[in-house]
Short mmCIF file of C-alpha atoms in Angstrom, two decimals:
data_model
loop_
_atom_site.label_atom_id
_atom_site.label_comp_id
_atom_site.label_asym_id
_atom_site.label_seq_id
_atom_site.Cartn_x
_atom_site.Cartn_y
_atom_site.Cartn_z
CA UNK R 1 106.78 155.37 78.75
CA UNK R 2 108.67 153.48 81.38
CA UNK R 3 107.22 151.28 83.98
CA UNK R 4 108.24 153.99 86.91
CA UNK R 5 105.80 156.60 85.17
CA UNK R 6 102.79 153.88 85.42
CA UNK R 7 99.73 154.25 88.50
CA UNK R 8 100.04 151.43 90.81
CA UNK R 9 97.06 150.16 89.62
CA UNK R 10 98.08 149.98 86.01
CA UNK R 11 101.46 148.24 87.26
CA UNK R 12 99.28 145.63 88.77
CA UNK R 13 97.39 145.02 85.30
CA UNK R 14 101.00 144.60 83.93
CA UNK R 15 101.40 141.83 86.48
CA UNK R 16 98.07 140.00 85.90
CA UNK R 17 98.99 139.14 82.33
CA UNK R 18 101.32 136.57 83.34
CA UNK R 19 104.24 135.24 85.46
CA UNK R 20 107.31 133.34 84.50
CA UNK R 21 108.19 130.71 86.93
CA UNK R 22 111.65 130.63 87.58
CA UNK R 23 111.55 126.97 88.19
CA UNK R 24 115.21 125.93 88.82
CA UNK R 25 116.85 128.20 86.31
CA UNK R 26 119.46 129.53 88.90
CA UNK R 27 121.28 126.21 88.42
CA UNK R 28 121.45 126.42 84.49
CA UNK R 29 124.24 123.57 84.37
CA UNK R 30 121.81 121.25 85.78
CA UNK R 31 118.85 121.71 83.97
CA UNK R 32 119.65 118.87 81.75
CA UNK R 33 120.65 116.39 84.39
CA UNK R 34 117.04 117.86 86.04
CA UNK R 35 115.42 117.16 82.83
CA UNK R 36 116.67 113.42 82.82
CA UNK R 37 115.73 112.82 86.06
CA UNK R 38 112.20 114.32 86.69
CA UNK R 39 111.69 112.80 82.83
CA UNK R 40 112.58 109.04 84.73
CA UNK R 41 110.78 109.89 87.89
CA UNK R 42 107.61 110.53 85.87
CA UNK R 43 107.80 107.55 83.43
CA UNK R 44 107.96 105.41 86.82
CA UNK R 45 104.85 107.23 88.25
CA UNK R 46 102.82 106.95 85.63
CA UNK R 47 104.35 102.90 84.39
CA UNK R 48 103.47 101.97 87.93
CA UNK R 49 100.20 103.53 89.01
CA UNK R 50 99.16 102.19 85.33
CA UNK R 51 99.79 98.69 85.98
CA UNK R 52 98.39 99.08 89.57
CA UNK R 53 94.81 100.18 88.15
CA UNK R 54 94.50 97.54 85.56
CA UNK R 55 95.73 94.61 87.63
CA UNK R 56 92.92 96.57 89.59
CA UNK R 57 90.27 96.35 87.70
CA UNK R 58 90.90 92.87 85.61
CA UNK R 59 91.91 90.60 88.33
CA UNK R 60 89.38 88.63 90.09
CA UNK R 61 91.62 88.44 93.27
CA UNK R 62 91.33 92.06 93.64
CA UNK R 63 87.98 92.82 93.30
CA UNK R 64 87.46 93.89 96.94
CA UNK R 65 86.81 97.34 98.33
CA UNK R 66 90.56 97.79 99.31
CA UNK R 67 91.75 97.29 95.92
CA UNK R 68 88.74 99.15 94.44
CA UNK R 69 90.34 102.51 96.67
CA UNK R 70 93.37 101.41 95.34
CA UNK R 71 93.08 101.47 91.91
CA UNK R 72 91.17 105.03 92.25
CA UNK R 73 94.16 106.25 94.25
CA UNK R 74 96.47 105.12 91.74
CA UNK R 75 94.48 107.07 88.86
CA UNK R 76 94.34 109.82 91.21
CA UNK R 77 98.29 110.06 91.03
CA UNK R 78 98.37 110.23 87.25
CA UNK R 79 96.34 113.08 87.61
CA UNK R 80 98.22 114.73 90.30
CA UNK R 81 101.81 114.34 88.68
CA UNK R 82 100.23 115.53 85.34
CA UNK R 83 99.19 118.62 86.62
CA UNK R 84 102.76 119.79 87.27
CA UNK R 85 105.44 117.54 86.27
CA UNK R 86 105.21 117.89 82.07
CA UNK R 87 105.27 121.83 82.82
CA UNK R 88 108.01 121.57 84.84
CA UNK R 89 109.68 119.30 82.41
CA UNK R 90 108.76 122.04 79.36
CA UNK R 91 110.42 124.71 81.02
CA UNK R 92 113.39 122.49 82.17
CA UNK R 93 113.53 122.14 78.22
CA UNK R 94 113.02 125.56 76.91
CA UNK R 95 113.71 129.34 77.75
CA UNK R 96 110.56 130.85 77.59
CA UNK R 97 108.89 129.89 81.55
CA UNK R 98 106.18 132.49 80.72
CA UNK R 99 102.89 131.27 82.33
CA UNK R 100 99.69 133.03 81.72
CA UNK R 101 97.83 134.56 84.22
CA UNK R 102 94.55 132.47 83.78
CA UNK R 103 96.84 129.14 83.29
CA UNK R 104 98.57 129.99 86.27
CA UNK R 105 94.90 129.70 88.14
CA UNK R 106 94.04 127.01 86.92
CA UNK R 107 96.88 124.80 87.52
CA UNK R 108 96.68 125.97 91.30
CA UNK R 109 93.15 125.00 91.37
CA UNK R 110 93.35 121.75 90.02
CA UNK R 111 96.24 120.44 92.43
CA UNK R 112 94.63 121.41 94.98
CA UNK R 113 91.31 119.48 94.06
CA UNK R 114 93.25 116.94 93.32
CA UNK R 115 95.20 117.27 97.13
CA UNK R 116 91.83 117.14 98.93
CA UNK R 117 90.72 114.37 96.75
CA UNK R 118 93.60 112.18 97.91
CA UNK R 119 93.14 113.37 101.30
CA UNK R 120 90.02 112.38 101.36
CA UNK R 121 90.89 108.78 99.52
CA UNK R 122 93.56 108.15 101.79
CA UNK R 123 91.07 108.49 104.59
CA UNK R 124 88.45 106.29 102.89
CA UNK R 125 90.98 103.71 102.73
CA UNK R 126 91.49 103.71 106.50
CA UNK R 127 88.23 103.42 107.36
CA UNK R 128 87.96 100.60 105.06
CA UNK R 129 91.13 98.45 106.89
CA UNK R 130 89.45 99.86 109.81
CA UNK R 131 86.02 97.89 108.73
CA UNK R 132 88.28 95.00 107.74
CA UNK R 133 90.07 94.50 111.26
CA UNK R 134 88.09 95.87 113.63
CA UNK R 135 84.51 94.59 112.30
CA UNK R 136 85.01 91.84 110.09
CA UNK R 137 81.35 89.62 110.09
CA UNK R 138 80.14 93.18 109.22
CA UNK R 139 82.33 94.15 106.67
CA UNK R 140 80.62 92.66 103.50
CA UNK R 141 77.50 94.40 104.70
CA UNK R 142 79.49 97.35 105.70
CA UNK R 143 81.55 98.20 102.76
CA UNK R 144 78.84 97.28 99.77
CA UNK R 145 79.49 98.26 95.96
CA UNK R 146 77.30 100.87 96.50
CA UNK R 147 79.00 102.65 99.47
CA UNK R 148 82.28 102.00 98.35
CA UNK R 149 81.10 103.81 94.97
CA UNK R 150 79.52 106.58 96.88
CA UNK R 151 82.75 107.12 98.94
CA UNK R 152 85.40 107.13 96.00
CA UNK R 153 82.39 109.52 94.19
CA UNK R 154 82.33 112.00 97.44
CA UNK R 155 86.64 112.28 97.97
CA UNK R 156 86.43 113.16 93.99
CA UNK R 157 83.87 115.77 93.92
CA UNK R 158 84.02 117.50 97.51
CA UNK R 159 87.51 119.62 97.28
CA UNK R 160 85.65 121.10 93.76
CA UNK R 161 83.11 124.33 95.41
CA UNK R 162 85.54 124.77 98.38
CA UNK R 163 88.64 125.88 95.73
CA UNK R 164 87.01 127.70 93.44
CA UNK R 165 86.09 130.21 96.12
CA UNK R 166 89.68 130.15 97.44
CA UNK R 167 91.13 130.42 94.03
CA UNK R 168 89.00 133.22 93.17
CA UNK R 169 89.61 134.48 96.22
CA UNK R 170 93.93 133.93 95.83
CA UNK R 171 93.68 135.56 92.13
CA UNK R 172 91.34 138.63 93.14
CA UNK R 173 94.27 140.34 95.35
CA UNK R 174 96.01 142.58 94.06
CA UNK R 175 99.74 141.51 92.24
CA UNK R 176 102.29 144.19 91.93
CA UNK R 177 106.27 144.49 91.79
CA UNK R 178 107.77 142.14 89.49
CA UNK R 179 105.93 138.71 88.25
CA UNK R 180 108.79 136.41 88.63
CA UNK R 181 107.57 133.19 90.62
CA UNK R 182 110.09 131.59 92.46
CA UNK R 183 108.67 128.16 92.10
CA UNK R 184 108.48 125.27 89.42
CA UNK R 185 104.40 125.35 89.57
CA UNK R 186 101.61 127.79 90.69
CA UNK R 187 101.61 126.49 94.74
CA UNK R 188 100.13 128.94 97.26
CA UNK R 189 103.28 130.29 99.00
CA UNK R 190 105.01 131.99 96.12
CA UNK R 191 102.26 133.55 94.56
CA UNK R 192 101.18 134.92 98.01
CA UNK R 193 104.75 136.58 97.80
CA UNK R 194 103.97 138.61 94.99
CA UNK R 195 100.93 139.71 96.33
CA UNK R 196 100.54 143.65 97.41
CA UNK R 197 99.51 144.67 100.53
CA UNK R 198 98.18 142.43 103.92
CA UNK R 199 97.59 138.87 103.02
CA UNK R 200 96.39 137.92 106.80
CA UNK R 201 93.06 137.07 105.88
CA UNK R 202 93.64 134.62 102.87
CA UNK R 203 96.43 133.40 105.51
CA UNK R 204 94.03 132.37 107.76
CA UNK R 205 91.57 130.65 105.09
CA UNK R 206 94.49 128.49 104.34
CA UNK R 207 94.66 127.79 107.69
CA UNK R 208 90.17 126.97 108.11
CA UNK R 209 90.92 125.10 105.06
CA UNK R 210 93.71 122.90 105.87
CA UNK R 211 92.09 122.29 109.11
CA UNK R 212 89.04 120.75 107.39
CA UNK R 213 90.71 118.98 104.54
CA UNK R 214 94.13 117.85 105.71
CA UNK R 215 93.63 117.98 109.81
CA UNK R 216 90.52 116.53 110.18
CA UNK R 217 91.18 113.56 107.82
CA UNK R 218 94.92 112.61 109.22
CA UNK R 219 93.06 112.91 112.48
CA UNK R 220 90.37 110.45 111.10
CA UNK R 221 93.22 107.93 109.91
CA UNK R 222 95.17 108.26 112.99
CA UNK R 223 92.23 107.49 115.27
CA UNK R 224 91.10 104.37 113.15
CA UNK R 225 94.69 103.18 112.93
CA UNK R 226 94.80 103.22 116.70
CA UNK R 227 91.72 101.16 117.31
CA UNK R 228 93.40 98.74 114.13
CA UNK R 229 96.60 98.16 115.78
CA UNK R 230 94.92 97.45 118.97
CA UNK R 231 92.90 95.27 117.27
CA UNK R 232 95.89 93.54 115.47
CA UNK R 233 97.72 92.94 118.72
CA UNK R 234 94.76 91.10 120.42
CA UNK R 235 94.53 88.17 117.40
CA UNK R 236 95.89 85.05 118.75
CA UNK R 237 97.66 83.84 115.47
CA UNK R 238 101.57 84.87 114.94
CA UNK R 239 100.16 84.78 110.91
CA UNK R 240 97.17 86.58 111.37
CA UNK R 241 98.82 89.60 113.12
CA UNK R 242 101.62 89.69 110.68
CA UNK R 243 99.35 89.43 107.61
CA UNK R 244 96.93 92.22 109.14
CA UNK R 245 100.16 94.17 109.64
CA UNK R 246 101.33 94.42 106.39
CA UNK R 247 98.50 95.07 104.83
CA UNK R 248 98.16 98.33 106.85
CA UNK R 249 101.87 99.53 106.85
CA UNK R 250 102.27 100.33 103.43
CA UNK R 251 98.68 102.43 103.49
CA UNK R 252 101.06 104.22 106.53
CA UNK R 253 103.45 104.93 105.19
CA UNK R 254 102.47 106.27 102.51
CA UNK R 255 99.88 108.86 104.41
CA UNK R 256 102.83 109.43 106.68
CA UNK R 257 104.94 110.76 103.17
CA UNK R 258 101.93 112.68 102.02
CA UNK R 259 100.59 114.67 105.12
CA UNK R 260 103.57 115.25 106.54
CA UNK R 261 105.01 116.68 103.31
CA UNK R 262 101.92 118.80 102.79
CA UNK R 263 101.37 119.93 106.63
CA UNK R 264 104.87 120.74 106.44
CA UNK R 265 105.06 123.29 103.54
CA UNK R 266 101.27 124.67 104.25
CA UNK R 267 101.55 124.61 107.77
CA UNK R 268 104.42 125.93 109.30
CA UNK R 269 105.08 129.30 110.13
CA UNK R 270 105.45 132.33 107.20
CA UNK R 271 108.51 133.09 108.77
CA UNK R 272 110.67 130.03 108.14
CA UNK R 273 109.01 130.17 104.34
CA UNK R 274 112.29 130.26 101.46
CA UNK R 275 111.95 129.33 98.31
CA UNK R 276 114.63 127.07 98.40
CA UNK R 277 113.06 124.97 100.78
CA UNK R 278 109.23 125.47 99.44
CA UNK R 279 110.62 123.69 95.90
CA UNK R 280 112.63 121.35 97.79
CA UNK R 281 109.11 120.03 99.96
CA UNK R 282 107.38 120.76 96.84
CA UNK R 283 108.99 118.18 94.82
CA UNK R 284 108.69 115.73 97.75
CA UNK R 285 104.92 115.55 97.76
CA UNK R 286 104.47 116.35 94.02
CA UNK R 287 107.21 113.79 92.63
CA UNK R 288 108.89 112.07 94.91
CA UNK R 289 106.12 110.35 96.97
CA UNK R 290 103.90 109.44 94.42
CA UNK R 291 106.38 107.85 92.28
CA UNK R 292 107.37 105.35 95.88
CA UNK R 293 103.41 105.10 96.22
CA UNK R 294 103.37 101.95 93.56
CA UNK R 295 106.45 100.40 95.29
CA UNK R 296 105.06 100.15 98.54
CA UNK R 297 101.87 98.79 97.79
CA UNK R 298 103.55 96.21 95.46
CA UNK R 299 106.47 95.45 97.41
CA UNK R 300 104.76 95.26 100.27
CA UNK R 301 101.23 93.55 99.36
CA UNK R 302 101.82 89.63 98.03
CA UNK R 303 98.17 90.03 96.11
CA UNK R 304 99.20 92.83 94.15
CA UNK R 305 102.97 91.10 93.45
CA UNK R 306 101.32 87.92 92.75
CA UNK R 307 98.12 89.57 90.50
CA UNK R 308 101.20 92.00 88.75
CA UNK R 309 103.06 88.74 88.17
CA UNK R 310 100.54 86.68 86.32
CA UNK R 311 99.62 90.03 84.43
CA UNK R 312 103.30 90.45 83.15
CA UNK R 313 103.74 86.70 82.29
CA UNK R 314 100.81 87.05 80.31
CA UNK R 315 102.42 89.93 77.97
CA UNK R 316 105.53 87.48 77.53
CA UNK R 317 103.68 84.54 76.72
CA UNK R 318 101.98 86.57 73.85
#
């Protein structure tokens, strides 16, 4: 029997089985260069974040509350690149980009735990510059072991009830038509594509939900980085503003290459959606900023290039 003589209810349980995720296999002469180059991009994510957590966690410079929501964020993005990069490397790899239906789920709930969790760390780590400039005699008080453990425990466990419900809630409508996922992972766009019938509803959960996990928090770290700044302009020493500076740029610019990578592709209008351009975001905020994450906060942070120094001379020496 062909697939025109099924119900459209059995054509959806076709569909549920699995999807294949086309990935990038309408440039099949590149797939090897692809290979190479996500392959490179990862090995510097995860080399980098790496040496970021244990200089971290074994240096007694670093044992403050900035570095301590440092070295969780860098974990955090081992995590976050693992949850999509080696699939997308597999199917660069081999023909078969079949993904099961359950698999598929699962991947899209994880990243997105993992998204909220770095909103929510990236957020934690302006209110703790915010502490830091703005309230100084207070900050040892303020930003105690046990609130900074509290804090780091909160950002990890909070985005975990709000997705299941809105992967449940994803995975419950109805798929139909073909199963072929226009994407390199299981994001939230192109599944909604393949979904039958009105998806306004979920549309606007995406929308309650963004607004509490991604609005709110930029909002959060805009506000305290206003009250920092005009902090940092009111200290009388040349030294102390630039020092105070740097220290905050890099945690800017690398919230400016995250939310505004992620507002952009969940965020903007259905209309100007393509899947050219959802992949092309996609890999911005999935590969490309995390693996400039470690730079920045090396390159820019003379504690963490002088702790990373001392660590590597160590290996050489022995």
């Amino acid at each position: 029997m062909g697939s025109t003589d099924l119900n459209p209810s059995q054509r959806n349980q076709t569909a549920l089985v699995e999807f294949i995720l086309l990935g990038f296999s309408d440039v099949p002469n590149l797939r090897g260069f692809l290979f190479g180059l996500f392959l490179v991009m990862y090995v510097i994510i995860l080399v980098g974040n790496s040496l970021i957590l244990i200089i971290t966690k074994i240096d007694p410079s670093l044992q403050t509350p900035m570095y301590f929501f440092l070295g969780n964020f860098s974990f955090l993005e081992i995590c976050y690149v693992s949850v999509t990069v080696p699939r997308l490397l597999a199917d660069l790899y081999r023909q078969n980009r079949s993904i099961s239906f359950i698999a598929c789920a699962t991947q899209m709930y994880v990243f997105l735990v993992l998204g909220v969790t770095e909103c929510f760390i990236l957020t934690a780590m302006a209110y703790d510059r915010y502490v830091a400039i703005c309230k100084p005699l207070l900050y040892p008080v303020l930003m105690n072991d046990k609130l900074c453990i509290q804090l780091a425990g909160s950002c990890w466990v909070s985005g975990i009830p709000v997705h299941i419900g809105f992967t449940y809630s994803i995975f419950s409508l109805p798929f139909c038509g073909h199963k072929q996922l226009d994407h390199f992972f299981c994001d939230i766009p192109p599944v909604l594509t393949l979904v039958c019938g009105d998806t306004f509803l979920i549309e606007m959960l995406i929308y309650v939900i963004a607004l509490l996990v991604v609005t709110i928090p930029f909002m959060l770290i805009l506000g305290s980085y206003v009250k920092i700044i005009s902090t940092i302009l009111k200290l009388p020493s040349t030294t102390g503003r630039a020092k105070a500076f740097s220290t905050c740029s890099s945690h800017l610019m690398v919230v400016a290459l995250f939310f505004g990578s992620g507002i952009i592709t969940y965020l903007r209008p259905k209309s100007s959606h393509s899947a050219e351009t959802d992949k092309l975001f996609s890999l911005f905020y999935t590969i490309v900023t995390p693996m400039f994450n470690p730079m920045i906060y090396c390159l820019r942070n003379k504690d963490v290039m002088v702790a990373l120094r001392k660590f590597l001379l160590q290996w050489v020496v022995f």
